[in-house]
XYZ file of C-alpha atoms in Angstrom:
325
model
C 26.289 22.933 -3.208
C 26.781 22.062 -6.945
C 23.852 22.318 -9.483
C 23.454 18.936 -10.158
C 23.051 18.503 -5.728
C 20.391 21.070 -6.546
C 18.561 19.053 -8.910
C 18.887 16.042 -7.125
C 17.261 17.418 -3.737
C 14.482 18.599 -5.889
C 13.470 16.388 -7.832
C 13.490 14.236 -4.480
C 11.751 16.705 -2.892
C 8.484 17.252 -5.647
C 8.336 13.052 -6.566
C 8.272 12.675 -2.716
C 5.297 15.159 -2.227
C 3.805 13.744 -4.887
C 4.147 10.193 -4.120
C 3.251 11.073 -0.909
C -0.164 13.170 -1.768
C -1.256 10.577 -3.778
C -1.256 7.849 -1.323
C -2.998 10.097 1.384
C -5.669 10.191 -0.921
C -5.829 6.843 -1.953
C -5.876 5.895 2.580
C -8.504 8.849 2.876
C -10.752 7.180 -0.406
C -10.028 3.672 1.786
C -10.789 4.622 5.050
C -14.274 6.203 3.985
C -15.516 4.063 1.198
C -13.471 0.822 1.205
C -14.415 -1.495 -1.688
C -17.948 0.177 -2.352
C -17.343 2.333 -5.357
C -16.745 -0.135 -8.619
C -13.224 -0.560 -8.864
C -11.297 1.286 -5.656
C -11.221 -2.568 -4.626
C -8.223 -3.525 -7.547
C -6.462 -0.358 -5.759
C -7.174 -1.477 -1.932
C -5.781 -4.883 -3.035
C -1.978 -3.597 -3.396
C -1.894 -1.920 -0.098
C 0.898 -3.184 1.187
C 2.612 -2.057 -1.746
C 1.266 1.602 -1.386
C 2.431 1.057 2.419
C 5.949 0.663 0.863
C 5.524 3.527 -1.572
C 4.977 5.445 1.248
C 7.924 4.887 3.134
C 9.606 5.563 -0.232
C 8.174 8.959 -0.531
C 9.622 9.508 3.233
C 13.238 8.170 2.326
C 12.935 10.673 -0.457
C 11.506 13.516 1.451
C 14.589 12.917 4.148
C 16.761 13.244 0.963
C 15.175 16.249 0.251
C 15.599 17.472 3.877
C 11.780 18.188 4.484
C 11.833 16.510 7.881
C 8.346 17.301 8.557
C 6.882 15.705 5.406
C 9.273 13.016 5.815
C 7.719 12.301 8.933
C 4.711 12.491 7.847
C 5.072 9.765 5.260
C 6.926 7.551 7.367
C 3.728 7.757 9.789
C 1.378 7.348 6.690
C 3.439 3.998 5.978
C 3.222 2.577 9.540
C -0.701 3.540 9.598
C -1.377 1.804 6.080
C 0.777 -1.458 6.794
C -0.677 -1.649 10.565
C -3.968 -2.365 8.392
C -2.343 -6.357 8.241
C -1.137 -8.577 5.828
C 2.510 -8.446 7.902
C 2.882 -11.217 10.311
C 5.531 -10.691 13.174
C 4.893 -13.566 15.497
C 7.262 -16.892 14.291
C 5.042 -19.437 15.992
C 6.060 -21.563 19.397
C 7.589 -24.873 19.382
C 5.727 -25.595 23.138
C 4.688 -28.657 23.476
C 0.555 -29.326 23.089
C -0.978 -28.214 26.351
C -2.715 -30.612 28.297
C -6.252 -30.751 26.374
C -5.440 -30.404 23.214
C -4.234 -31.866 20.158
C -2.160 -30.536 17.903
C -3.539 -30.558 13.703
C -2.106 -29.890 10.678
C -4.014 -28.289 7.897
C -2.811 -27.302 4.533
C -4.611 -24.935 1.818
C -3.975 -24.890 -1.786
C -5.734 -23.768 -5.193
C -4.152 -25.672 -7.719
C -5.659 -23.866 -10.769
C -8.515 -24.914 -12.660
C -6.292 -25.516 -15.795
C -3.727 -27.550 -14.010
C -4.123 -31.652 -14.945
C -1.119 -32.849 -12.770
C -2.799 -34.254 -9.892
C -0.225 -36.487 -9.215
C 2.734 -33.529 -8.115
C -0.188 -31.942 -6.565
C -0.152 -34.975 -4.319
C 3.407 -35.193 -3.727
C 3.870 -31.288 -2.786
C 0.623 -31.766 -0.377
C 1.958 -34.768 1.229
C 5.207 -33.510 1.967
C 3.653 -30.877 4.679
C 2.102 -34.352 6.554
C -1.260 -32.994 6.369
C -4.316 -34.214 9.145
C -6.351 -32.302 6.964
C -6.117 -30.816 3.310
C -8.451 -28.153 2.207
C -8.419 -27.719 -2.070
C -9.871 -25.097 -4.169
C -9.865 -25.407 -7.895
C -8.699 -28.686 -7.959
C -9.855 -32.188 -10.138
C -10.815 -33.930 -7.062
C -11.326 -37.744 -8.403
C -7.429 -38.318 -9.473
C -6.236 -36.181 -6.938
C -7.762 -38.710 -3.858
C -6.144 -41.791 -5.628
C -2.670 -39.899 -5.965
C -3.137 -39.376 -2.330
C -3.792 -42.904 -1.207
C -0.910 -44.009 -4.029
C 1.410 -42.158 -2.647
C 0.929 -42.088 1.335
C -0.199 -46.327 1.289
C -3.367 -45.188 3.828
C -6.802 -44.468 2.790
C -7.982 -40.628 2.536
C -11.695 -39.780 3.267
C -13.011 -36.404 1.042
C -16.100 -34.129 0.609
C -15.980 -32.269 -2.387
C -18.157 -29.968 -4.303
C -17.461 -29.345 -8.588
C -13.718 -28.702 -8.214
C -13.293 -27.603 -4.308
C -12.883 -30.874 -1.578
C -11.832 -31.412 2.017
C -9.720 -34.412 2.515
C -8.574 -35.964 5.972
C -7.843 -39.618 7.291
C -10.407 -39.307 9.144
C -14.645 -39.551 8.427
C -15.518 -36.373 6.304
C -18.876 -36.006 6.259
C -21.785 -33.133 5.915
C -20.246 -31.669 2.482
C -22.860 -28.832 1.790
C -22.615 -25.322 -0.060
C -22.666 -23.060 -3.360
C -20.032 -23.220 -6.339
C -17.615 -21.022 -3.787
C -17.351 -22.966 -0.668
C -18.013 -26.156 0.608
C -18.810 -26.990 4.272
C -17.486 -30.732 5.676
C -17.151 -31.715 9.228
C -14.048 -33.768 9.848
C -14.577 -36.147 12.817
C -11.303 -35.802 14.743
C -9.888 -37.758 17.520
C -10.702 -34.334 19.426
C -13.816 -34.167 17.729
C -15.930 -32.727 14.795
C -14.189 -29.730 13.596
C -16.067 -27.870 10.295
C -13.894 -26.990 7.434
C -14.570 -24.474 5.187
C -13.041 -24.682 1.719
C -13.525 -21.382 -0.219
C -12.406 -19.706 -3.817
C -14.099 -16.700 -3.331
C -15.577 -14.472 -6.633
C -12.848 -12.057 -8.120
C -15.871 -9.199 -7.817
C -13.454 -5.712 -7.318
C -16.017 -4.112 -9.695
C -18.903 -5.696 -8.275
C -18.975 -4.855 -4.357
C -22.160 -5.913 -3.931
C -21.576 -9.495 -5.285
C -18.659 -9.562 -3.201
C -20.390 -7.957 0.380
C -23.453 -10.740 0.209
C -21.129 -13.646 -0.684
C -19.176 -12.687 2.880
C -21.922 -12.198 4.576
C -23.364 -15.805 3.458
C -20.209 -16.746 4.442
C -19.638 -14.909 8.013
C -23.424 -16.340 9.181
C -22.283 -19.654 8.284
C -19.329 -19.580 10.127
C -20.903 -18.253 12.917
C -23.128 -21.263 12.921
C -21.268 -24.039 12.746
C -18.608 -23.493 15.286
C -15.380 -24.351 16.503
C -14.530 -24.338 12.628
C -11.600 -22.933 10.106
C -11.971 -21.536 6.607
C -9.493 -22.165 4.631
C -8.785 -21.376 0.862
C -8.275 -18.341 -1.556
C -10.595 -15.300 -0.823
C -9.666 -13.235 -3.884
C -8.733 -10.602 -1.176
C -5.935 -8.674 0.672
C -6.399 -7.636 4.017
C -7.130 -4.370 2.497
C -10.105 -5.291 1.003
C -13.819 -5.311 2.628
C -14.660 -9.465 1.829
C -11.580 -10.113 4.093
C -12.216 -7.593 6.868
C -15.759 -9.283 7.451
C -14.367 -12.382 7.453
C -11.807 -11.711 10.054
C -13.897 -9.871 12.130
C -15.859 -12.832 13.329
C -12.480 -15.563 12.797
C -8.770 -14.847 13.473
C -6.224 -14.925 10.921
C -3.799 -17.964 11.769
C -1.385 -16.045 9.999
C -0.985 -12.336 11.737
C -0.961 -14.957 14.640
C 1.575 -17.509 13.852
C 2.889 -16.515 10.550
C 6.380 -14.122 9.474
C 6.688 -11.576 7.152
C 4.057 -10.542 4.555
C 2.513 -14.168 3.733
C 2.145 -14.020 -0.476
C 0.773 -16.824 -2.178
C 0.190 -15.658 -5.138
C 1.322 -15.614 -8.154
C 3.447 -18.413 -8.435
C 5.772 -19.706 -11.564
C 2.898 -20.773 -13.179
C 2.129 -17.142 -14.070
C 4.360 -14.841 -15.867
C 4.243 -12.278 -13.505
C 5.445 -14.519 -10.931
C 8.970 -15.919 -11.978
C 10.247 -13.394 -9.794
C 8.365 -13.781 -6.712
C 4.823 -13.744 -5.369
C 3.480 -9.816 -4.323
C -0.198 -10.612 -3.172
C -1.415 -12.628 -0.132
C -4.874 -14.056 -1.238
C -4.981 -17.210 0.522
C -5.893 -17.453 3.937
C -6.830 -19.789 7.008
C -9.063 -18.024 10.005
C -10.443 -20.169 12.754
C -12.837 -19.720 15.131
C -11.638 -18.850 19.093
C -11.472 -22.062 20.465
C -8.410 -22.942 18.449
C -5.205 -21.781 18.672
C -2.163 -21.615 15.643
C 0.761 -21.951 16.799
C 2.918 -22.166 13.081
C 1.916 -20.494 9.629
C 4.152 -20.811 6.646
C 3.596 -20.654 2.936
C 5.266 -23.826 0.713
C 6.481 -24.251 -2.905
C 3.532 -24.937 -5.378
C 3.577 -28.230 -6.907
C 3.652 -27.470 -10.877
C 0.975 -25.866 -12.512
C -0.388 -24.294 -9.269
C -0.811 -20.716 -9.320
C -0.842 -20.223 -5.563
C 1.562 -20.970 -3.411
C -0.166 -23.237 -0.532
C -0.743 -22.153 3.240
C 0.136 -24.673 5.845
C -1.116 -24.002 9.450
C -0.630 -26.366 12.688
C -3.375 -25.509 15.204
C -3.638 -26.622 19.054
C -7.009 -28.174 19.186
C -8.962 -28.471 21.924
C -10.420 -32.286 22.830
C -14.185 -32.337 22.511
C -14.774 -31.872 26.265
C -12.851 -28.519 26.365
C -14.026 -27.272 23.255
C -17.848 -27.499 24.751
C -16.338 -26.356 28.094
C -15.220 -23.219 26.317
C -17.938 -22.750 24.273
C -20.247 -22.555 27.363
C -18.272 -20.237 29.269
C -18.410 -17.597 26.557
């Protein structure tokens, strides 16, 4: 074996231990304290990139030929991606099942910045939305670039710059500057939709633990219902976990691959491609997704949006099931 073989294998060996050590730590800091102390939050939000650093420190502990640390990172990297964020399941192209009704709901936060409505419209509308759920958005001109463009009349709730929009009665629109609460009165029957741009609190847990607890009670009282919109989170952060712990994420359900939405184009850091997934849908038991899929962000966006199509049940079932549990 030639010197520079020599150098190679170490160097692969000592960046692989370290690479590795550091990420245990980071897991073990994770596992015990979550987002609590001020800041371990920004770090918990990239871990599905420290999953992947992991599984680099194993390729380069193989390289190295320390099989047993290799191994070990490898099973550090399953253990931090098996956390979420990677969706496996591709959806099902069954039919509706008798009972239910199949609905289409898209997400997207259009930026607060972002005057240009009108292609907001057009990239919305070419998902043929039943309902549209919009966070950071200029409601008023948005709702007549709808009707403009789709010749049928759209019914909204909004609240400052988030709204629900559907073709059919929206009603109920209640909340804080974060979410709004509507009930869309579907065929099926009412259905509450969340709308939420959660605070960007990483240094602030406590801001960020009541304003998902506000959140989780409310869900948990106005059921069957779907939130929909960007949580500011990862699925490696705590405001997520709470939220998913009483509603299922659509996409780990009916989604593929790692489901980033963010950023798009309109940021600099995301000509190349998006690296976070920060917007979410999560609906109660009742209902079912059956396809998830991110779209192409109509210009100025800085998330991509989330489309979902759910199997609703009619109004009958859905009290049906509700009883029996």
């Amino acid at each position: 074996m030639g010197l520079r073989e020599i150098n190679i294998i170490s160097t692969a060996r000592w960046s692989g231990a370290a690479l590795f050590c550091m990420i245990l730590a980071w897991y073990l800091a994770f596992t015990a304290f979550g987002d609590r102390p001020p800041y371990l939050g920004y770090v918990n939000a990239f871990g599905f990139w420290l999953g992947l650093g992991a599984l680099l420190a194993g390729v380069a502990l193989a390289i190295a030929r320390a099989w047993l640390a290799a191994a070990g990172a490898v099973a550090l990297a399953l253990v931090v991606l098996s956390h979420g964020g990677v969706a496996l399941h591709r959806g099902r192209d069954a039919p509706p099942a008798s009972g239910t009704a199949r609905v289409r709901l898209v997400t997207a936060s259009l930026r607060s910045l972002n005057d240009d409505m009108e292609d907001a419209a057009r990239m919305l509308l070419s998902f043929r939305p039943d309902i549209i759920a919009v966070q950071e958005a200029d409601p008023g001109p948005l709702l007549a670039a709808l009707d403009r463009r789709s010749g049928g009349r759209w019914q909204m709730a909004r609240l400052r710059n988030e709204a629900v929009l559907c073709r059919c009665p929206v009603e109920g629109a209640a909340g804080d500057a974060k979410v709004l609460r509507a009930t869309a009165r579907l065929a099926s029957g009412p259905l509450t939709i969340w709308s939420v741009h959660a605070p960007k609190s990483y240094g602030r847990p406590l801001e960020l633990l009541r304003f998902s607890d506000a959140l989780r009670a409310d869900m948990l009282a106005h059921q069957p219902g779907i939130v929909a919109g960007d949580l500011n989170a990862t699925p490696w952060n705590d405001g997520y976990r709470a939220l998913a712990d009483s509603y299922s994420d659509a996409w780990l359900k009916a989604g593929s691959g790692p489901g980033f939405t963010f950023p798009s184009r309109a940021r600099r850091a995301g000509w190349l491609f998006p690296y976070l997934r920060l917007d979410y849908v999560l609906a109660s038991p009742t209902l079912d997704p059956v396809r998830a899929s991110t779209g192409v962000a109509s210009h100025g966006a800085d998330h991509l949006p989330l489309v979902v199509e759910f199997a609703v049940p009619h109004h009958a079932a859905t009290e049906a099931a509700m009883l029996s549990r």
